[in-house]
XYZ file of C-alpha atoms in Angstrom:
614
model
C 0.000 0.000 0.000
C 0.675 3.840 -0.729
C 0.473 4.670 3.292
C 0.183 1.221 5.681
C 2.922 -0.898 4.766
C 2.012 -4.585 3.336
C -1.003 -6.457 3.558
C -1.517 -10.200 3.299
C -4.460 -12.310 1.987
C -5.159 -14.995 3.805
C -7.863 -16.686 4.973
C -9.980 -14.713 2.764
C -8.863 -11.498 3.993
C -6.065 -8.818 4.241
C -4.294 -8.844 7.387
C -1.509 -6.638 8.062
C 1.996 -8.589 6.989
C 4.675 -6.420 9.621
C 4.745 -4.139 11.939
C 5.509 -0.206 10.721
C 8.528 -0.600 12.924
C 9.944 -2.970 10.312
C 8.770 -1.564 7.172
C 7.949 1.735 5.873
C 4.333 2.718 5.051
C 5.098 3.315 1.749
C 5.979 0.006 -0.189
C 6.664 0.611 -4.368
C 7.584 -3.082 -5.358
C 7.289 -6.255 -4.599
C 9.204 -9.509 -6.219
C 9.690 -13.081 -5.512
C 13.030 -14.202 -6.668
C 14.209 -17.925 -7.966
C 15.620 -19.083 -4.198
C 11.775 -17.967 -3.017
C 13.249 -14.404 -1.248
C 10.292 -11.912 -1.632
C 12.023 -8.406 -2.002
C 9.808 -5.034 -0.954
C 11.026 -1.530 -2.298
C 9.978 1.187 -0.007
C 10.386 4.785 0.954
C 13.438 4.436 2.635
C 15.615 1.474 0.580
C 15.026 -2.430 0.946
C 13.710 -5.202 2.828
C 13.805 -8.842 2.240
C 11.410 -11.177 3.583
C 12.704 -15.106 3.947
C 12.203 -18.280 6.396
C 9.576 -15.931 8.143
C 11.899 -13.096 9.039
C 12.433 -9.542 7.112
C 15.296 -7.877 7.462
C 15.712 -4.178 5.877
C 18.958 -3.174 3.702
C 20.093 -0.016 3.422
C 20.622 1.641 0.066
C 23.593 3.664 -0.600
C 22.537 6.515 -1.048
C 22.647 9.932 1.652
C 19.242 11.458 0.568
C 15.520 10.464 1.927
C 14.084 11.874 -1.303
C 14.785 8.401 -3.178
C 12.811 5.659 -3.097
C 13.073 1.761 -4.326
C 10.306 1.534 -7.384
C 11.310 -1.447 -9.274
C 12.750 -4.786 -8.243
C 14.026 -7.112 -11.078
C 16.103 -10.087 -10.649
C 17.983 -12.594 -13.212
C 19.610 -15.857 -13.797
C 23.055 -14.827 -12.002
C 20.787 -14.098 -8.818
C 21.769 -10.125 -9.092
C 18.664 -8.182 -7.882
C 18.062 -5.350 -10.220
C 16.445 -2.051 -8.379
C 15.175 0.825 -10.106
C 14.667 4.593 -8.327
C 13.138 7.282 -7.903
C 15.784 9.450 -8.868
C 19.083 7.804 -8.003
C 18.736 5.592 -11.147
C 19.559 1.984 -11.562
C 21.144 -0.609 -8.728
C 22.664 -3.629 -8.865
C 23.053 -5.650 -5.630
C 25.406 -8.862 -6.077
C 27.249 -10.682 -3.667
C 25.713 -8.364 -1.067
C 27.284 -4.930 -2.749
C 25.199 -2.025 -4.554
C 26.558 -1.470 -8.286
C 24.874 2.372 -9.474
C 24.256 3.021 -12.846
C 22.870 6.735 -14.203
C 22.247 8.684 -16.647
C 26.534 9.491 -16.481
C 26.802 5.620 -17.639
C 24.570 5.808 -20.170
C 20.907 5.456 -19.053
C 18.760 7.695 -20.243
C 16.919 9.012 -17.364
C 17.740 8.114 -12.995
C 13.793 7.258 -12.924
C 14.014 4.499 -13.466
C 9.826 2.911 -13.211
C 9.812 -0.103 -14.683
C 12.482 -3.500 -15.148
C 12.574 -6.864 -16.819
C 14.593 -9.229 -17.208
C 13.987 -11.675 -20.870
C 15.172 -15.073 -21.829
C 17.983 -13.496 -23.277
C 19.531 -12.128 -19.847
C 18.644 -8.943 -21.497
C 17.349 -6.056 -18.605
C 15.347 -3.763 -19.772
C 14.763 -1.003 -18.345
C 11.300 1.614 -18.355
C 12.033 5.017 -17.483
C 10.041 8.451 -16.877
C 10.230 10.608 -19.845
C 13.505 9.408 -21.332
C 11.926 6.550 -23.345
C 13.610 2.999 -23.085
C 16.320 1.542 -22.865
C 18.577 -2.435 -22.521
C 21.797 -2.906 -20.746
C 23.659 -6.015 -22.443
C 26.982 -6.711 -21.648
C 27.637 -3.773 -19.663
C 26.376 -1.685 -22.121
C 22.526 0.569 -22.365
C 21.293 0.965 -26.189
C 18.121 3.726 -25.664
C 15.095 3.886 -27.495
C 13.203 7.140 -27.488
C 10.487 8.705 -29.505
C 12.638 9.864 -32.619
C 13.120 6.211 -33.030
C 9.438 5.087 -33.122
C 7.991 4.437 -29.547
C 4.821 5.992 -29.221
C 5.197 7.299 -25.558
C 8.412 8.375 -23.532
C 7.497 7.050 -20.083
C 7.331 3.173 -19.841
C 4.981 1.986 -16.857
C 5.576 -1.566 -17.309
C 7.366 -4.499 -19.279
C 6.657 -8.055 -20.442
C 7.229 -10.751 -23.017
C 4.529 -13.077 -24.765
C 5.489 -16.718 -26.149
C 6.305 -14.867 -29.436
C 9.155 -12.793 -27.940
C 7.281 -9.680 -28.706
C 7.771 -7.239 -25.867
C 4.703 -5.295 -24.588
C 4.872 -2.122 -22.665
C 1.876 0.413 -20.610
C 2.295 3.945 -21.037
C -0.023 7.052 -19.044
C -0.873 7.026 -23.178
C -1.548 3.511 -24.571
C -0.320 -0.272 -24.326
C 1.979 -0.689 -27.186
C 4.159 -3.525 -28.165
C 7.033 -4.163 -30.426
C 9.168 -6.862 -32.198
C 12.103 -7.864 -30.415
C 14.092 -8.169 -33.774
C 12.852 -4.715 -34.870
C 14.846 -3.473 -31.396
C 17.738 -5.554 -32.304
C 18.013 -4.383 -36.125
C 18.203 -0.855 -34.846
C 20.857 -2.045 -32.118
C 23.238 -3.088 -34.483
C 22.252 -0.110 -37.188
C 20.705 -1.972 -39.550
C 17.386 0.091 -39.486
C 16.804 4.267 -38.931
C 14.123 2.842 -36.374
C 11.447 0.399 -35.644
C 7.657 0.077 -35.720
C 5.147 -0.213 -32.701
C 1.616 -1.043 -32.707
C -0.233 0.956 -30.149
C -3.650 0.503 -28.276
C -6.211 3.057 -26.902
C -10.326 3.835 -26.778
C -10.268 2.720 -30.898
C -9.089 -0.625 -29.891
C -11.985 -1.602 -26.348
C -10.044 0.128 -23.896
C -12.223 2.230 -21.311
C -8.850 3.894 -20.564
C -5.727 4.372 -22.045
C -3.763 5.951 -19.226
C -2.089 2.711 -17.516
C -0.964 3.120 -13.874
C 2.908 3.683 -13.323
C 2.949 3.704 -9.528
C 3.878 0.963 -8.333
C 5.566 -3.005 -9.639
C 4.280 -4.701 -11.073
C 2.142 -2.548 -12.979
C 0.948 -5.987 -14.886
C 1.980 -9.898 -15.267
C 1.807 -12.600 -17.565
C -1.169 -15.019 -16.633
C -0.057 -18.871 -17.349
C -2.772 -19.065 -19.865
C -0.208 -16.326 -21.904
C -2.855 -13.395 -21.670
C -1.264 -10.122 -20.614
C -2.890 -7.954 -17.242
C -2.003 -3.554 -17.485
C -3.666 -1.797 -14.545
C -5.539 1.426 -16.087
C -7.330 4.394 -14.579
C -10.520 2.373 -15.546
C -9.889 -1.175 -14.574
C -7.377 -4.027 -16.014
C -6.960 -4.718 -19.606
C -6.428 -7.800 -20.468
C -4.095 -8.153 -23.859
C -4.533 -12.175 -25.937
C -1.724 -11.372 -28.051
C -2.293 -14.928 -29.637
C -5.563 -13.297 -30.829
C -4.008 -10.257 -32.451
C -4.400 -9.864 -36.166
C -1.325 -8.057 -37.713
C -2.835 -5.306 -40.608
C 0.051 -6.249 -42.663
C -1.729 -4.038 -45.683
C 0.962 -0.425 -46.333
C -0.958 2.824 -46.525
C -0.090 4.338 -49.693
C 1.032 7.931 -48.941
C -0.271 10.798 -51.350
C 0.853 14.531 -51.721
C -2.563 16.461 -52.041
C -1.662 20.195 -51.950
C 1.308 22.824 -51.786
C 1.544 26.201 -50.916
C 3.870 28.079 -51.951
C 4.350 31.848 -50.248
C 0.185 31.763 -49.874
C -0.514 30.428 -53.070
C -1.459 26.883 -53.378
C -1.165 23.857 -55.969
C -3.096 20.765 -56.361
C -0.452 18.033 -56.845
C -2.458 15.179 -57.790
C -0.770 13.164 -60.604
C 2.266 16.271 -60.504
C 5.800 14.938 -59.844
C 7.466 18.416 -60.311
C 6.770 22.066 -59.567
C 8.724 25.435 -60.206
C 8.261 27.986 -57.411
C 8.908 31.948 -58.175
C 11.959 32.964 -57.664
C 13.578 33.700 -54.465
C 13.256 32.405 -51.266
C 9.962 30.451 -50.344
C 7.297 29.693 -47.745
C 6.627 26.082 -48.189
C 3.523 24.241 -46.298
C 2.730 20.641 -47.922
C -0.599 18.945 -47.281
C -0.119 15.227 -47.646
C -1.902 11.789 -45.931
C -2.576 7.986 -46.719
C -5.069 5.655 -47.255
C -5.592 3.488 -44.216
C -9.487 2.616 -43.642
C -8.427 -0.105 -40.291
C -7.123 2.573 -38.240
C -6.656 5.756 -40.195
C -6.411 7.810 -36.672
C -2.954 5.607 -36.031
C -1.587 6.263 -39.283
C 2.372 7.608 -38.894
C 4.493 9.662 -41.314
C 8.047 10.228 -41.708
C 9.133 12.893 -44.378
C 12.356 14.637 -45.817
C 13.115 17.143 -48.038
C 16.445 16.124 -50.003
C 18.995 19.068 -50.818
C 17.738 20.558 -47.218
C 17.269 17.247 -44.889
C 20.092 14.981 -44.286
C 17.649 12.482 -43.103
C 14.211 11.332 -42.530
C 11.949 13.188 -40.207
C 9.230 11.557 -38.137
C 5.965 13.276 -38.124
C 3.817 11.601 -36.531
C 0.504 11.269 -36.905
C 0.580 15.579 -38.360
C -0.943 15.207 -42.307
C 1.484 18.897 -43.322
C 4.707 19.993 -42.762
C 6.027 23.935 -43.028
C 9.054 24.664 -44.096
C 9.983 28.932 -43.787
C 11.635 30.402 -46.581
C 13.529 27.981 -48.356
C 16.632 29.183 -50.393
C 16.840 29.067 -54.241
C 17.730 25.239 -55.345
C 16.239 22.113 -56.906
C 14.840 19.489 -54.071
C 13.000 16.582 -53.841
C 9.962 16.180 -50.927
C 9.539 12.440 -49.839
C 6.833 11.205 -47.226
C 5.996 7.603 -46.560
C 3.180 6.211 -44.305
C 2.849 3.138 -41.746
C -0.429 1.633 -40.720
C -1.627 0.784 -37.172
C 0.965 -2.278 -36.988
C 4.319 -0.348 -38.092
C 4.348 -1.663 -41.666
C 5.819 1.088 -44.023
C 4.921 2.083 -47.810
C 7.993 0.918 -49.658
C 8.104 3.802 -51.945
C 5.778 6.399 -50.655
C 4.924 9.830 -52.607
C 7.033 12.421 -53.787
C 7.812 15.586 -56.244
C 10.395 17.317 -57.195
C 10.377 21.166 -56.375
C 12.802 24.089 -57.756
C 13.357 27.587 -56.630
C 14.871 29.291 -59.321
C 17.063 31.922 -58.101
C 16.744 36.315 -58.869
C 18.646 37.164 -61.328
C 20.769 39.097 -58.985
C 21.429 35.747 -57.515
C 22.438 33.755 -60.749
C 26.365 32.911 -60.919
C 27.127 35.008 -63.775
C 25.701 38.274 -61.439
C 27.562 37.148 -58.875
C 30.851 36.527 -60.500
C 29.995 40.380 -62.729
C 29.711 41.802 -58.878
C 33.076 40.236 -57.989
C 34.668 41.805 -61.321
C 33.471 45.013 -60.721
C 33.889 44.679 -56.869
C 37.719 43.693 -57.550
C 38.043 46.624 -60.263
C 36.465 49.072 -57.360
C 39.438 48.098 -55.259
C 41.941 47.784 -57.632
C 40.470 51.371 -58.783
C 40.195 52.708 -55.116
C 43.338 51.358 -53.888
C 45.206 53.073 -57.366
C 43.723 56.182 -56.413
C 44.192 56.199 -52.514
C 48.247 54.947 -54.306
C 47.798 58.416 -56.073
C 46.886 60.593 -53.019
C 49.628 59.271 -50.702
C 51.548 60.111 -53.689
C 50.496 63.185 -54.059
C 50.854 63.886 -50.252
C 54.340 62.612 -50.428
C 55.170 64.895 -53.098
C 53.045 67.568 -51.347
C 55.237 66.817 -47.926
C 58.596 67.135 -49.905
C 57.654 70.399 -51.180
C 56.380 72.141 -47.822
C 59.735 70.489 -46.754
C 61.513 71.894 -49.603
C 60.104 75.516 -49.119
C 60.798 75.148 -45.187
C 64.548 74.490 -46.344
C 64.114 77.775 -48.696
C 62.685 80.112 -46.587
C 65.239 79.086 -43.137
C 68.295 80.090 -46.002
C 66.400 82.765 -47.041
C 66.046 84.167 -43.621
C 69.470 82.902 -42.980
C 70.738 84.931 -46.091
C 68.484 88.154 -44.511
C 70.053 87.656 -41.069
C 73.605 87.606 -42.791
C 73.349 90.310 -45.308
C 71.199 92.957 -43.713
C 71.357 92.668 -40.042
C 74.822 91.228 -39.551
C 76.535 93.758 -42.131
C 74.719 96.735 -40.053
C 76.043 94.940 -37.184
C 79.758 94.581 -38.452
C 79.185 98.512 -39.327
C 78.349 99.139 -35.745
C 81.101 97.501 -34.797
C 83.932 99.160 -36.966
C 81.907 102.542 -35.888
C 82.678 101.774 -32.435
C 86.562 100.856 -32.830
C 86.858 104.166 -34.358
C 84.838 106.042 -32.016
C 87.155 104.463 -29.474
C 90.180 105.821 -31.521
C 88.843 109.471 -31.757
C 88.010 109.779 -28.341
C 90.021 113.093 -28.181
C 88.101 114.897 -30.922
C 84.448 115.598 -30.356
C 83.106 116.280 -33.717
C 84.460 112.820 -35.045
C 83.099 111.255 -31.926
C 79.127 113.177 -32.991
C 79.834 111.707 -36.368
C 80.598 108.275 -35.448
C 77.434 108.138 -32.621
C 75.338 109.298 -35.601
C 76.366 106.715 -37.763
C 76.197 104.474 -35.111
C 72.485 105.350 -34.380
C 71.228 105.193 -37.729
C 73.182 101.750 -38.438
C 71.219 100.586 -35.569
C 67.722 101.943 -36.276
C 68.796 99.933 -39.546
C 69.424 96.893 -38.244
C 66.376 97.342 -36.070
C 63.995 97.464 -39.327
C 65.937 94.996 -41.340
C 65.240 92.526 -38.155
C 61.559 93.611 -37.739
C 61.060 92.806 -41.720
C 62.870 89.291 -41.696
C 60.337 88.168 -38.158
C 57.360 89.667 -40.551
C 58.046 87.695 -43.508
C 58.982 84.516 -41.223
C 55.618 84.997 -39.447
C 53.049 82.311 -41.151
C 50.341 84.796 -39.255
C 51.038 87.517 -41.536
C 50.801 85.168 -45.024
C 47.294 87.265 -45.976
C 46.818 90.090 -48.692
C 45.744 92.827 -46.505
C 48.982 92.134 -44.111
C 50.673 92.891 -47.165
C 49.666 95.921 -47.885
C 49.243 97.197 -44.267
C 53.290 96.644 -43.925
C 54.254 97.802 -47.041
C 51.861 101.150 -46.746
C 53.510 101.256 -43.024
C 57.061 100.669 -44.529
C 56.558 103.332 -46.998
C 55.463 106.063 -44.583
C 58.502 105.301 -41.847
C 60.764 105.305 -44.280
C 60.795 108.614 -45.707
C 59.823 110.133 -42.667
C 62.642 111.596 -42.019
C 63.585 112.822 -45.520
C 62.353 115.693 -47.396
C 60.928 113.114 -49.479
C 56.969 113.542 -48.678
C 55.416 110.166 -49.642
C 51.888 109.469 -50.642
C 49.545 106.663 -50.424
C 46.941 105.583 -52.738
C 45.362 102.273 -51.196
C 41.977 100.499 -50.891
C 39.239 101.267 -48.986
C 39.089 97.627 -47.694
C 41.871 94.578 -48.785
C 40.160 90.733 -48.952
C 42.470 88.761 -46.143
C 42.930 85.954 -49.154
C 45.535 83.638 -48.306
C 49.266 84.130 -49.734
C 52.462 81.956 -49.871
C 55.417 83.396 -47.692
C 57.662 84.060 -50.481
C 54.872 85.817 -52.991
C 54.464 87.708 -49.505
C 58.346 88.579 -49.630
C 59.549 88.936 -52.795
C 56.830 91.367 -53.608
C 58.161 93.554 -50.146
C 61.220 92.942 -51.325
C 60.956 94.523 -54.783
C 59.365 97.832 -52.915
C 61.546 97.916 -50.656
C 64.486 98.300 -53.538
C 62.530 100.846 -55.527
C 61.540 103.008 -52.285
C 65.579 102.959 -51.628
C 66.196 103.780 -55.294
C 64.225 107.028 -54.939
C 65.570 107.947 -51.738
C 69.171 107.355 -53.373
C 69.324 108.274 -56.657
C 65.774 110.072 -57.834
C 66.544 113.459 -56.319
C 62.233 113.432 -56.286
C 60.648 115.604 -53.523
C 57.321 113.494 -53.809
C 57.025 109.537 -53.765
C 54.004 107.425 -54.600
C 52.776 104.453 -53.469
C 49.544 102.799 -55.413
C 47.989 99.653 -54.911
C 44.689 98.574 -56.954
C 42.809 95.567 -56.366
C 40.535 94.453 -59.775
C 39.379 91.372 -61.719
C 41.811 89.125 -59.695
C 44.592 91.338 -60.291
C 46.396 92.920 -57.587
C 48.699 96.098 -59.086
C 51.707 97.751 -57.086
C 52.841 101.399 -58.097
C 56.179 103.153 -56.792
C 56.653 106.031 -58.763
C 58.600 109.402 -57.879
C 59.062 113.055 -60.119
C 62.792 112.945 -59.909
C 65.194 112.623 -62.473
C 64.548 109.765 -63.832
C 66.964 106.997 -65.048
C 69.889 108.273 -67.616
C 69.743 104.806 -69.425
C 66.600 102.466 -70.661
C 65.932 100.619 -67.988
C 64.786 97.667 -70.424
C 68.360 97.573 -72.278
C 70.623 98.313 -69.592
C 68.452 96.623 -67.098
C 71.530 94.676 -65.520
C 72.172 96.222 -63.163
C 71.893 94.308 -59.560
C 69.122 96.250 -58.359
C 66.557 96.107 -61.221
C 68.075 92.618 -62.453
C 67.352 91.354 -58.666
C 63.933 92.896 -58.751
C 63.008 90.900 -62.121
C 64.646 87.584 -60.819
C 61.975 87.658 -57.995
C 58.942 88.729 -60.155
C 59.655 85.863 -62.504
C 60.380 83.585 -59.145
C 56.152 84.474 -58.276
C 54.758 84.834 -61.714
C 54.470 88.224 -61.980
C 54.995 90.715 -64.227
C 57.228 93.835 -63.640
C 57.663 97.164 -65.558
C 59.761 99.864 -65.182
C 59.064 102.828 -67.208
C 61.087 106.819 -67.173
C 59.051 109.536 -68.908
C 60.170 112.064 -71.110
C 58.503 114.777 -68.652
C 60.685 113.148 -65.581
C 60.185 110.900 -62.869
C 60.282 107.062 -62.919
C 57.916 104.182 -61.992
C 57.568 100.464 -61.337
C 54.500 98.376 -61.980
C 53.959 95.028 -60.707
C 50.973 92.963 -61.664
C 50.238 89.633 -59.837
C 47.006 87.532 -59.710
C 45.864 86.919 -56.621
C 43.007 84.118 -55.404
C 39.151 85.719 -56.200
C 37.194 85.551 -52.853
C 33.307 85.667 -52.545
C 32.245 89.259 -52.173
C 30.373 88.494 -49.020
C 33.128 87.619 -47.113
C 35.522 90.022 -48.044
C 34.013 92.648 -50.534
C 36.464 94.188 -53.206
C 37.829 97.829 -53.705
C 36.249 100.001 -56.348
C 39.200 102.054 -57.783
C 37.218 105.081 -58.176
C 36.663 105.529 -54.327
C 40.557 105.013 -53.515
C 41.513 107.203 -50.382
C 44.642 109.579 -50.232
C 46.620 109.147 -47.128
């Protein structure tokens, strides 16, 4: 019993066996083994009754939450004990062998064991299907292989060595040689032939609770407890539908739309990828409701699926190809169709997926790179080059201000010094002393401007048109202030701050420079003019004076170091330089240069008719 121990009938009536002291209330299994030992499994482990005494063994385990629910024993005496949780024990020679789910069984609940005339144990798990241990070894048989339930109650063996089995589902049974063909891997799986309502039974949940949950009657009928009283099983009686269901395709559907695919053994999808649902089912008039189909779709399954008793099959979106759909059918006794039904199916592919669009993408993909990585070649190219020459024009402008530094400023400062050694000398006479501290002074004031020019032009801050001008209209006005030389300036009302290379910047100073210190030296002029005009992208630099005037053409007998120094750097900048002499007198220098256009709303342009006199 479930809650007072174990009963006896005798005498007509149940009378309690032991007392509770002995025994557990709670007694799972009970077995009678070949020496006459009767063996109860109960809450706590294991008791064996002989020669009127029962003594209780206790299981190796360290947990009260198993229990003994099986008992089994075979021809070597071993007991065989199945748990509720721990998995399967083997007690020989008075020591406990485990065996779980780590050594191969396929669940540690273990409800149901039998021994066959093999020596075979099999053993009836909870949810983890079947499975036999032969020679030390468990071979499991689940769903995917063909038994209709995964939780064995009970197991037993007519005279035709055909096992049966009761499930909480049905009472199935199966061929022993079907088991062994899949054993050795001669079969995918096996067949059984299952029994429910369709077949007499008032119920086809079988009881699982406790062993044995049935027996073998001498007669060779077959007893499975149910929730609705005890089937009883002749399986001498049992007629074998040995007749295969034909299996048929009926209908496809493709992406929503469908096709009838009676007497079609091909169809051609749109392209692309496809929704697939196949409607198929087989003619079986015994026990249609028991009918069983296994499916694949070659090209996408490597092997066959088992559907069950489902009459469709989805597959989502299958990729552009050419497959074949297979589907057999078994009747209520496992036999197979031999051939079953099938079509062939094709996908054909975008064109944007064809092999020729594929391999055109890789040609133009590898010309892209090949292009793109010639041109990102060119750039760092072009950036090397670009690096070399901002390195090169560093190199030019550190001589050129080296060159400045050594011509201008040191020479004034070698002049200061030989003014000073002779100042020294004529200590004794003042008015050579006043001389020399004059020269001295203006050498110095010299020197002073020379040095404030080269640290302008060196100065990237200053590399702008309209810092141009501003220093050379500044130059122009210090430098003959102190000469009777009045100088006038004709300049924009507003310069464009456009961008300009250093040594545009300084060769065009430079060239000023030289014709402001040509009129101061040689012009005998009493005015000086400086003009600059800004127009069409052309900016235009006037010096011109009313003195003498040059004694030569400038243009034959241009020469000279001065003017052929002043062409040298116009030609150096691309620009052009004139220097004309009038008949009437005076001289003057033009220099034209095109300078960068800049929008008018950033940096609006002089109008030479509103020029300013300064």
């Amino acid at each position: 019993t479930s809650s007072h121990g174990v009963y006896q009938f005798r005498d007509g009536r149940f009378v309690p066996k032991f007392d509770r002291a002995e025994i557990s209330d709670r007694v799972n299994a009970i077995h009678e083994d070949r020496m006459g030992r009767i063996w109860f499994g109960h809450w706590s482990g294991l008791a064996c009754y002989e020669d009127g005494h029962l003594t209780r063994m206790p299981m190796p385990w360290f947990s009260d939450d198993y229990e003994v629910v099986a008992i089994a024993s075979d021809q070597q005496d071993r007991l065989w004990l199945g748990t509720k949780g721990a998995g399967l024990f083997c007690l020989s020679g008075g020591k406990f062998t485990a065996f779980t789910t780590a050594d191969g069984l396929p669940s540690n609940l273990a409800w149901s064991l039998f021994v066959d005339h093999d020596g075979s144990l099999w053993v009836g798990t909870a949810d983890g299907g079947l499975s036999q241990l032969r020679d030390g070894k468990f071979t499991n048989f689940t769903v995917r292989d063909g038994l209709p339930d995964s939780t064995v109650c009970h197991i037993v063996e007519d005279s035709r060595r055909r096992l049966w089995f009761s499930s909480p589902h049905c009472v199935f049974s199966v061929e022993k040689d079907a088991l062994d063909k899949f054993t050795r891997g001669q079969a995918d799986g096996f067949s059984c032939t299952s029994y429910d309502q369709s077949d007499g039974m008032l119920s086809a949940s079988c009881t699982c609770a406790f062993q044995p949950s049935g027996c073998a009657t001498r007669d060779g009928r077959l007893l499975f407890p149910t929730l609705k009283g005890v089937v009883v099983v002749q399986p001498d009686a049992v007629q074998a539908n040995t007749v295969a269901p034909p299996a048929l395709i009926e209908e496809v559907t493709v992406d929503g739309k469908s096709y009838e695919m009676a007497g079609e053994s091909a169809l051609k999808a749109p392209p692309g990828k496809a929704r697939l649902e196949i409607q198929y089912t087989a003619l079986s008039y015994s026990a249609p409701e028991k009918v069983r189909f296994k499916y694949r779709m070659e090209g996408l399954d490597s092997a066959w699926v088992d559907g069950g008793a489902k009459r469709s099959v989805d597959y989502s979106y299958l990729p552009h190809g050419s497959y074949k759909f297979q589907v057999r059918a078994c009747n209520n006794d496992g036999v197979w169709s031999p051939q079953g039904a099938s079509f062939d199916l094709i996908i054909p592919p975008y064109f944007w997926q064809t092999w020729w669009f594929i391999g055109a993408a890789f040609l133009a993909g590898g010309a892209g790179i090949a292009l793109t990585a010639r041109r990102v070649e060119k750039l760092n190219a072009q950036r090397r080059l670009e690096r070399e020459r901002q390195a090169h024009l560093v190199e030019l402008e550190r001589a050129r201000i080296a060159r400045d530094f050594h011509d201008d400023v040191g020479a004034r400062l070698t002049h200061v010094m030989v003014l000073s050694e002779l100042l020294r000398e004529d200590k004794a006479r003042p008015k050579e002393v006043e001389a020399h501290a004059a020269m001295i002074g203006n050498t110095a004031r010299d020197a002073v401007r020379e040095l404030g020019t080269i640290i302008w032009a060196a100065n990237p801050r200053n590399d702008t048109l309209d810092s141009l001008v501003q220093y050379i209209s500044q130059y122009s006005y210090d430098f003959f202030q102190a000469t009777p030389i009045a100088c006038h300036l004709d300049l924009p009302a507003e310069v464009p701050a456009v961008p300009l290379a250093a040594e545009l910047r300084h060769n065009l100073f430079m060239v000023v420079k030289e014709a402001l210190h040509n009129i101061l030296k040689h012009s005998h002029a009493s005015e000086a003019r400086l003009l600059l005009t800004l127009q069409d992208g052309i900016l235009e630099v006037r010096v011109e004076d009313n003195g003498d005037g040059f004694k030569f053409d400038p243009a034959v007998n241009g020469r000279r170091s001065g003017l052929s120094n002043m062409r040298h750097r116009m030609e150096a900048i691309g620009a052009s330089l004139r220097i004309e002499s009038p008949a009437s007198g005076g001289t003057y220098i033009q220099v034209r240069l095109p300078y960068p256009p800049v929008n008018d709303s950033a940096a609006p342009r002089s109008n030479p008719g509103q020029q300013p006199h300064l």
